[in-house]
Structures are given as structure tokens and as C-alpha cells.
């Protein structure tokens, strides 16, 4: 009976160990600390190596052309979204609060609407939903999405201050969570120590 109890306890300990390892997330890039993809960021996938951000053009509210090189020098979280996308709508308040908490000359949430009817519906949505900390850009021809090889909305990409995509998360996320802030702060602090 004593041996059976030891086996059961050993099995439980093994299961807890496996779960803990899984819960820490998997960061294949050796430069990234283990655990940054924990909890709310468990689905965030780091690239094995940094990828230059796309140079595809999108537009601001006044029709001016913009691309990711315009943000060089700051870490950006790019969020591809649309007003008709229910998961996009659900995560928008979190993105708004993330910008409120961390937004600065070192970090910005960059919304890029995929609405095909122009930017007006996206601007109306942001106003109606009281998204006061964010502006939106428009990519009605989906040039950015195509160049990033993504068909899913929402898709969020983290681009470092040097203009490299370090990873992405497909689907909605709790962007105002401590896990998300830890992930983003890691890259903000990393940039500060290399500048």
C-alpha cells in the first residue's frame, strides 16, 4: 500500500511538473527569457530570428501614406483588426488600456483597420466605443496583411525599435494583462540598454 501511494504521488508530481513547463510557454529564440509567453501571452509565438518589418504602405486618417519605418525608434504592437470582427471588438478596450498604461515615445499600439469601405467606419467605431487612447490607420486593400502572410483577424505583431518583427499572436488576447505588459516592457527595456 505504501508503494502504491508513492507511485501515485510521483505521478501527480510529474503531471504538475509537465503542466508548469507548458504554462511557462515555449520561447525557441535563445535570446528571449523563458516565461515571457506565460499566462495571457501563452499563444504569442516568437520567431527563431528577427524578421525585417514589411515595407507595405497603409494610410492615416487624412490619407497620408505610412509604413512601419515611420515608427523606427519605438517598440510597436501592430494590431490588424476590423469593425465586423467580433474578437477584434472584444480586445479593443484592452488595447486602449495598454496604450494608456505604456504609451510613450518608446512604445505605441498601432491599429490597422482591414475594413474595405474606407477609414470612416473604423473612426466612427473608435469614437462610439470610447476608445480614447488609440488612433487607427487603414489598409483597405490588405497590402499589410498580405505581405505579413496572415489571413486571421485579429493578428498582433510586436516590432522592436530597430524595425524587426520579433513575434506575433493570432487571435484575441488580454493585452492589458500583467503578462502582456511584461512581454512589451522586456523589449522597451532592451532597447533602452542598447541605445
PDB file of C-alpha atoms in Angstrom:
ATOM      1  CA  UNK A   1       0.000   0.000   0.000  1.00  0.00           C
ATOM      2  CA  UNK A   2       2.870   2.356   0.846  1.00  0.00           C
ATOM      3  CA  UNK A   3       4.498   1.750  -2.565  1.00  0.00           C
ATOM      4  CA  UNK A   4       1.220   2.445  -4.338  1.00  0.00           C
ATOM      5  CA  UNK A   5       0.936   5.820  -2.536  1.00  0.00           C
ATOM      6  CA  UNK A   6       4.494   6.714  -3.548  1.00  0.00           C
ATOM      7  CA  UNK A   7       3.720   5.898  -7.199  1.00  0.00           C
ATOM      8  CA  UNK A   8       0.546   7.961  -7.115  1.00  0.00           C
ATOM      9  CA  UNK A   9       2.333  10.930  -5.521  1.00  0.00           C
ATOM     10  CA  UNK A  10       5.192  10.621  -8.038  1.00  0.00           C
ATOM     11  CA  UNK A  11       2.725  10.588 -10.907  1.00  0.00           C
ATOM     12  CA  UNK A  12       0.968  13.697  -9.545  1.00  0.00           C
ATOM     13  CA  UNK A  13       4.325  15.481  -9.135  1.00  0.00           C
ATOM     14  CA  UNK A  14       5.270  14.555 -12.699  1.00  0.00           C
ATOM     15  CA  UNK A  15       1.951  15.918 -14.018  1.00  0.00           C
ATOM     16  CA  UNK A  16       2.430  19.171 -12.099  1.00  0.00           C
ATOM     17  CA  UNK A  17       5.961  19.486 -13.490  1.00  0.00           C
ATOM     18  CA  UNK A  18       4.794  18.938 -17.067  1.00  0.00           C
ATOM     19  CA  UNK A  19       1.959  21.448 -16.631  1.00  0.00           C
ATOM     20  CA  UNK A  20       4.338  24.029 -15.123  1.00  0.00           C
ATOM     21  CA  UNK A  21       6.744  23.640 -18.031  1.00  0.00           C
ATOM     22  CA  UNK A  22       3.887  24.019 -20.519  1.00  0.00           C
ATOM     23  CA  UNK A  23       2.490  27.000 -18.638  1.00  0.00           C
ATOM     24  CA  UNK A  24       5.829  28.835 -18.886  1.00  0.00           C
ATOM     25  CA  UNK A  25       5.468  28.882 -22.626  1.00  0.00           C
ATOM     26  CA  UNK A  26       7.991  27.952 -25.239  1.00  0.00           C
ATOM     27  CA  UNK A  27      10.463  30.520 -26.477  1.00  0.00           C
ATOM     28  CA  UNK A  28      12.635  28.900 -29.146  1.00  0.00           C
ATOM     29  CA  UNK A  29      14.794  32.007 -29.546  1.00  0.00           C
ATOM     30  CA  UNK A  30      17.658  31.679 -27.048  1.00  0.00           C
ATOM     31  CA  UNK A  31      17.841  35.477 -26.702  1.00  0.00           C
ATOM     32  CA  UNK A  32      14.339  35.575 -25.201  1.00  0.00           C
ATOM     33  CA  UNK A  33      13.946  34.790 -21.476  1.00  0.00           C
ATOM     34  CA  UNK A  34      11.861  31.720 -20.711  1.00  0.00           C
ATOM     35  CA  UNK A  35       8.481  32.648 -19.288  1.00  0.00           C
ATOM     36  CA  UNK A  36       7.670  35.718 -21.401  1.00  0.00           C
ATOM     37  CA  UNK A  37       4.997  33.683 -23.134  1.00  0.00           C
ATOM     38  CA  UNK A  38       3.202  32.715 -19.944  1.00  0.00           C
ATOM     39  CA  UNK A  39      -0.430  33.142 -18.980  1.00  0.00           C
ATOM     40  CA  UNK A  40      -2.269  35.591 -21.233  1.00  0.00           C
ATOM     41  CA  UNK A  41       0.656  35.568 -23.690  1.00  0.00           C
ATOM     42  CA  UNK A  42       0.825  31.772 -23.983  1.00  0.00           C
ATOM     43  CA  UNK A  43      -0.183  31.930 -27.661  1.00  0.00           C
ATOM     44  CA  UNK A  44       2.429  34.573 -28.533  1.00  0.00           C
ATOM     45  CA  UNK A  45       4.948  32.986 -30.899  1.00  0.00           C
ATOM     46  CA  UNK A  46       8.495  34.315 -31.106  1.00  0.00           C
ATOM     47  CA  UNK A  47      10.351  33.944 -34.386  1.00  0.00           C
ATOM     48  CA  UNK A  48      13.596  31.958 -34.337  1.00  0.00           C
ATOM     49  CA  UNK A  49      15.233  35.089 -35.682  1.00  0.00           C
ATOM     50  CA  UNK A  50      14.128  38.681 -36.089  1.00  0.00           C
ATOM     51  CA  UNK A  51      12.366  39.422 -39.382  1.00  0.00           C
ATOM     52  CA  UNK A  52      12.522  42.871 -41.012  1.00  0.00           C
ATOM     53  CA  UNK A  53       9.104  44.517 -40.774  1.00  0.00           C
ATOM     54  CA  UNK A  54       7.198  44.769 -44.032  1.00  0.00           C
ATOM     55  CA  UNK A  55       7.521  47.962 -46.042  1.00  0.00           C
ATOM     56  CA  UNK A  56       3.897  47.708 -47.228  1.00  0.00           C
ATOM     57  CA  UNK A  57       2.062  51.022 -47.241  1.00  0.00           C
ATOM     58  CA  UNK A  58      -1.069  51.816 -45.224  1.00  0.00           C
ATOM     59  CA  UNK A  59      -2.796  55.176 -44.627  1.00  0.00           C
ATOM     60  CA  UNK A  60      -3.619  57.509 -41.776  1.00  0.00           C
ATOM     61  CA  UNK A  61      -6.971  59.225 -41.213  1.00  0.00           C
ATOM     62  CA  UNK A  62      -6.108  62.040 -43.643  1.00  0.00           C
ATOM     63  CA  UNK A  63      -4.977  59.682 -46.421  1.00  0.00           C
ATOM     64  CA  UNK A  64      -1.218  60.086 -45.954  1.00  0.00           C
ATOM     65  CA  UNK A  65       0.937  57.046 -46.699  1.00  0.00           C
ATOM     66  CA  UNK A  66       2.536  55.358 -43.696  1.00  0.00           C
ATOM     67  CA  UNK A  67       4.775  52.332 -43.225  1.00  0.00           C
ATOM     68  CA  UNK A  68       6.493  50.730 -40.270  1.00  0.00           C
ATOM     69  CA  UNK A  69       9.768  52.574 -40.834  1.00  0.00           C
ATOM     70  CA  UNK A  70       7.890  55.723 -39.705  1.00  0.00           C
ATOM     71  CA  UNK A  71       7.820  54.219 -36.195  1.00  0.00           C
ATOM     72  CA  UNK A  72      11.501  53.270 -36.049  1.00  0.00           C
ATOM     73  CA  UNK A  73      12.985  54.058 -32.656  1.00  0.00           C
ATOM     74  CA  UNK A  74       9.966  52.817 -30.695  1.00  0.00           C
ATOM     75  CA  UNK A  75       8.573  49.385 -29.926  1.00  0.00           C
ATOM     76  CA  UNK A  76       5.167  48.956 -31.563  1.00  0.00           C
ATOM     77  CA  UNK A  77       2.370  46.455 -31.149  1.00  0.00           C
ATOM     78  CA  UNK A  78       0.635  46.305 -34.533  1.00  0.00           C
ATOM     79  CA  UNK A  79      -2.947  45.104 -34.369  1.00  0.00           C
ATOM     80  CA  UNK A  80      -4.742  44.138 -37.587  1.00  0.00           C
ATOM     81  CA  UNK A  81      -8.465  44.437 -36.944  1.00  0.00           C
ATOM     82  CA  UNK A  82     -11.874  45.201 -38.474  1.00  0.00           C
ATOM     83  CA  UNK A  83     -15.156  46.541 -37.118  1.00  0.00           C
ATOM     84  CA  UNK A  84     -17.006  43.397 -38.300  1.00  0.00           C
ATOM     85  CA  UNK A  85     -14.602  41.077 -36.418  1.00  0.00           C
ATOM     86  CA  UNK A  86     -16.153  40.142 -33.040  1.00  0.00           C
ATOM     87  CA  UNK A  87     -12.844  39.040 -31.386  1.00  0.00           C
ATOM     88  CA  UNK A  88     -11.260  42.320 -32.577  1.00  0.00           C
ATOM     89  CA  UNK A  89     -14.051  44.314 -30.964  1.00  0.00           C
ATOM     90  CA  UNK A  90     -13.708  42.301 -27.752  1.00  0.00           C
ATOM     91  CA  UNK A  91      -9.975  43.027 -27.313  1.00  0.00           C
ATOM     92  CA  UNK A  92     -10.167  46.715 -28.288  1.00  0.00           C
ATOM     93  CA  UNK A  93     -10.743  48.024 -24.708  1.00  0.00           C
ATOM     94  CA  UNK A  94      -7.648  46.084 -23.548  1.00  0.00           C
ATOM     95  CA  UNK A  95      -5.545  47.590 -26.349  1.00  0.00           C
ATOM     96  CA  UNK A  96      -6.882  51.022 -25.394  1.00  0.00           C
ATOM     97  CA  UNK A  97      -5.829  50.492 -21.761  1.00  0.00           C
ATOM     98  CA  UNK A  98      -2.435  49.103 -22.811  1.00  0.00           C
ATOM     99  CA  UNK A  99      -1.768  52.287 -24.765  1.00  0.00           C
ATOM    100  CA  UNK A 100      -2.885  54.327 -21.755  1.00  0.00           C
ATOM    101  CA  UNK A 101      -0.542  52.381 -19.450  1.00  0.00           C
ATOM    102  CA  UNK A 102       2.578  52.044 -21.608  1.00  0.00           C
ATOM    103  CA  UNK A 103       2.158  54.513 -24.477  1.00  0.00           C
ATOM    104  CA  UNK A 104       5.122  56.885 -24.756  1.00  0.00           C
ATOM    105  CA  UNK A 105       7.912  57.891 -27.116  1.00  0.00           C
ATOM    106  CA  UNK A 106       9.216  54.333 -26.524  1.00  0.00           C
ATOM    107  CA  UNK A 107       6.022  52.355 -27.198  1.00  0.00           C
ATOM    108  CA  UNK A 108       2.812  52.617 -29.218  1.00  0.00           C
ATOM    109  CA  UNK A 109      -0.144  50.424 -30.126  1.00  0.00           C
ATOM    110  CA  UNK A 110      -0.677  50.765 -33.882  1.00  0.00           C
ATOM    111  CA  UNK A 111      -4.159  49.780 -35.061  1.00  0.00           C
ATOM    112  CA  UNK A 112      -4.516  48.984 -38.760  1.00  0.00           C
ATOM    113  CA  UNK A 113      -8.107  48.504 -39.855  1.00  0.00           C
ATOM    114  CA  UNK A 114      -8.828  45.962 -42.574  1.00  0.00           C
ATOM    115  CA  UNK A 115     -12.266  47.418 -43.387  1.00  0.00           C
ATOM    116  CA  UNK A 116     -12.729  47.526 -47.135  1.00  0.00           C
ATOM    117  CA  UNK A 117     -15.131  50.506 -47.015  1.00  0.00           C
ATOM    118  CA  UNK A 118     -12.506  53.089 -46.045  1.00  0.00           C
ATOM    119  CA  UNK A 119     -11.443  54.546 -42.730  1.00  0.00           C
ATOM    120  CA  UNK A 120     -14.671  56.353 -41.800  1.00  0.00           C
ATOM    121  CA  UNK A 121     -16.398  53.278 -40.346  1.00  0.00           C
ATOM    122  CA  UNK A 122     -13.300  52.487 -38.273  1.00  0.00           C
ATOM    123  CA  UNK A 123     -13.084  56.049 -36.964  1.00  0.00           C
ATOM    124  CA  UNK A 124     -16.806  56.011 -36.125  1.00  0.00           C
ATOM    125  CA  UNK A 125     -16.366  52.709 -34.284  1.00  0.00           C
ATOM    126  CA  UNK A 126     -13.487  54.047 -32.168  1.00  0.00           C
ATOM    127  CA  UNK A 127     -15.490  57.136 -31.265  1.00  0.00           C
ATOM    128  CA  UNK A 128     -18.681  55.187 -30.445  1.00  0.00           C
ATOM    129  CA  UNK A 129     -16.799  52.654 -28.283  1.00  0.00           C
ATOM    130  CA  UNK A 130     -14.961  55.424 -26.395  1.00  0.00           C
ATOM    131  CA  UNK A 131     -11.514  54.204 -27.487  1.00  0.00           C
ATOM    132  CA  UNK A 132      -9.818  57.436 -26.472  1.00  0.00           C
ATOM    133  CA  UNK A 133      -6.144  56.406 -26.323  1.00  0.00           C
ATOM    134  CA  UNK A 134      -5.802  54.952 -29.816  1.00  0.00           C
ATOM    135  CA  UNK A 135      -5.870  56.156 -33.387  1.00  0.00           C
ATOM    136  CA  UNK A 136      -6.414  53.853 -36.308  1.00  0.00           C
ATOM    137  CA  UNK A 137      -4.833  53.511 -39.697  1.00  0.00           C
ATOM    138  CA  UNK A 138      -6.427  51.839 -42.708  1.00  0.00           C
ATOM    139  CA  UNK A 139      -5.267  49.076 -45.025  1.00  0.00           C
ATOM    140  CA  UNK A 140      -8.433  48.622 -47.088  1.00  0.00           C
ATOM    141  CA  UNK A 141      -6.561  46.780 -49.867  1.00  0.00           C
ATOM    142  CA  UNK A 142      -4.982  44.423 -47.281  1.00  0.00           C
ATOM    143  CA  UNK A 143      -1.429  45.118 -48.510  1.00  0.00           C
ATOM    144  CA  UNK A 144      -0.013  44.813 -44.993  1.00  0.00           C
ATOM    145  CA  UNK A 145      -1.912  41.621 -44.196  1.00  0.00           C
ATOM    146  CA  UNK A 146      -0.832  40.000 -47.467  1.00  0.00           C
ATOM    147  CA  UNK A 147       2.811  40.962 -47.001  1.00  0.00           C
ATOM    148  CA  UNK A 148       2.677  39.524 -43.464  1.00  0.00           C
ATOM    149  CA  UNK A 149       1.057  36.336 -44.795  1.00  0.00           C
ATOM    150  CA  UNK A 150      -1.818  36.489 -42.359  1.00  0.00           C
ATOM    151  CA  UNK A 151      -5.487  35.851 -43.091  1.00  0.00           C
ATOM    152  CA  UNK A 152      -6.738  35.878 -39.493  1.00  0.00           C
ATOM    153  CA  UNK A 153      -8.189  38.752 -37.526  1.00  0.00           C
ATOM    154  CA  UNK A 154      -7.181  39.915 -35.095  1.00  0.00           C
ATOM    155  CA  UNK A 155      -3.454  39.416 -35.578  1.00  0.00           C
ATOM    156  CA  UNK A 156      -0.997  41.306 -33.396  1.00  0.00           C
ATOM    157  CA  UNK A 157       2.708  41.694 -34.184  1.00  0.00           C
ATOM    158  CA  UNK A 158       5.429  43.006 -31.929  1.00  0.00           C
ATOM    159  CA  UNK A 159       8.014  45.072 -33.792  1.00  0.00           C
ATOM    160  CA  UNK A 160      11.118  46.187 -31.940  1.00  0.00           C
ATOM    161  CA  UNK A 161      12.586  49.688 -32.067  1.00  0.00           C
ATOM    162  CA  UNK A 162      15.032  48.625 -34.781  1.00  0.00           C
ATOM    163  CA  UNK A 163      12.157  47.712 -37.099  1.00  0.00           C
ATOM    164  CA  UNK A 164      12.220  43.922 -36.759  1.00  0.00           C
ATOM    165  CA  UNK A 165       9.191  41.730 -36.135  1.00  0.00           C
ATOM    166  CA  UNK A 166      10.091  39.578 -33.130  1.00  0.00           C
ATOM    167  CA  UNK A 167       6.851  37.601 -32.900  1.00  0.00           C
ATOM    168  CA  UNK A 168       3.090  37.557 -33.260  1.00  0.00           C
ATOM    169  CA  UNK A 169      -0.133  36.419 -31.689  1.00  0.00           C
ATOM    170  CA  UNK A 170      -3.071  35.306 -33.814  1.00  0.00           C
ATOM    171  CA  UNK A 171      -6.481  35.793 -32.259  1.00  0.00           C
ATOM    172  CA  UNK A 172      -7.674  37.950 -29.363  1.00  0.00           C
ATOM    173  CA  UNK A 173      -5.626  38.435 -26.214  1.00  0.00           C
ATOM    174  CA  UNK A 174      -5.738  40.146 -22.831  1.00  0.00           C
ATOM    175  CA  UNK A 175      -3.435  42.973 -23.866  1.00  0.00           C
ATOM    176  CA  UNK A 176      -3.790  44.930 -20.644  1.00  0.00           C
ATOM    177  CA  UNK A 177      -2.700  41.972 -18.505  1.00  0.00           C
ATOM    178  CA  UNK A 178       0.495  41.852 -16.467  1.00  0.00           C
ATOM    179  CA  UNK A 179       1.771  39.126 -18.823  1.00  0.00           C
ATOM    180  CA  UNK A 180       1.347  41.347 -21.894  1.00  0.00           C
ATOM    181  CA  UNK A 181       2.952  44.311 -20.156  1.00  0.00           C
ATOM    182  CA  UNK A 182       5.921  42.154 -19.056  1.00  0.00           C
ATOM    183  CA  UNK A 183       6.440  40.998 -22.637  1.00  0.00           C
ATOM    184  CA  UNK A 184       6.329  44.520 -24.054  1.00  0.00           C
ATOM    185  CA  UNK A 185       8.387  46.046 -21.228  1.00  0.00           C
ATOM    186  CA  UNK A 186      11.130  43.486 -21.910  1.00  0.00           C
ATOM    187  CA  UNK A 187      11.589  44.947 -25.412  1.00  0.00           C
ATOM    188  CA  UNK A 188      11.252  48.550 -24.234  1.00  0.00           C
ATOM    189  CA  UNK A 189      13.969  47.977 -21.611  1.00  0.00           C
ATOM    190  CA  UNK A 190      16.106  46.004 -24.053  1.00  0.00           C
ATOM    191  CA  UNK A 191      16.044  48.969 -26.430  1.00  0.00           C
ATOM    192  CA  UNK A 192      16.931  51.381 -23.604  1.00  0.00           C
ATOM    193  CA  UNK A 193      20.018  49.345 -22.663  1.00  0.00           C
ATOM    194  CA  UNK A 194      21.281  49.125 -26.253  1.00  0.00           C
ATOM    195  CA  UNK A 195      20.741  52.821 -27.143  1.00  0.00           C
TER     196      UNK A 195
END
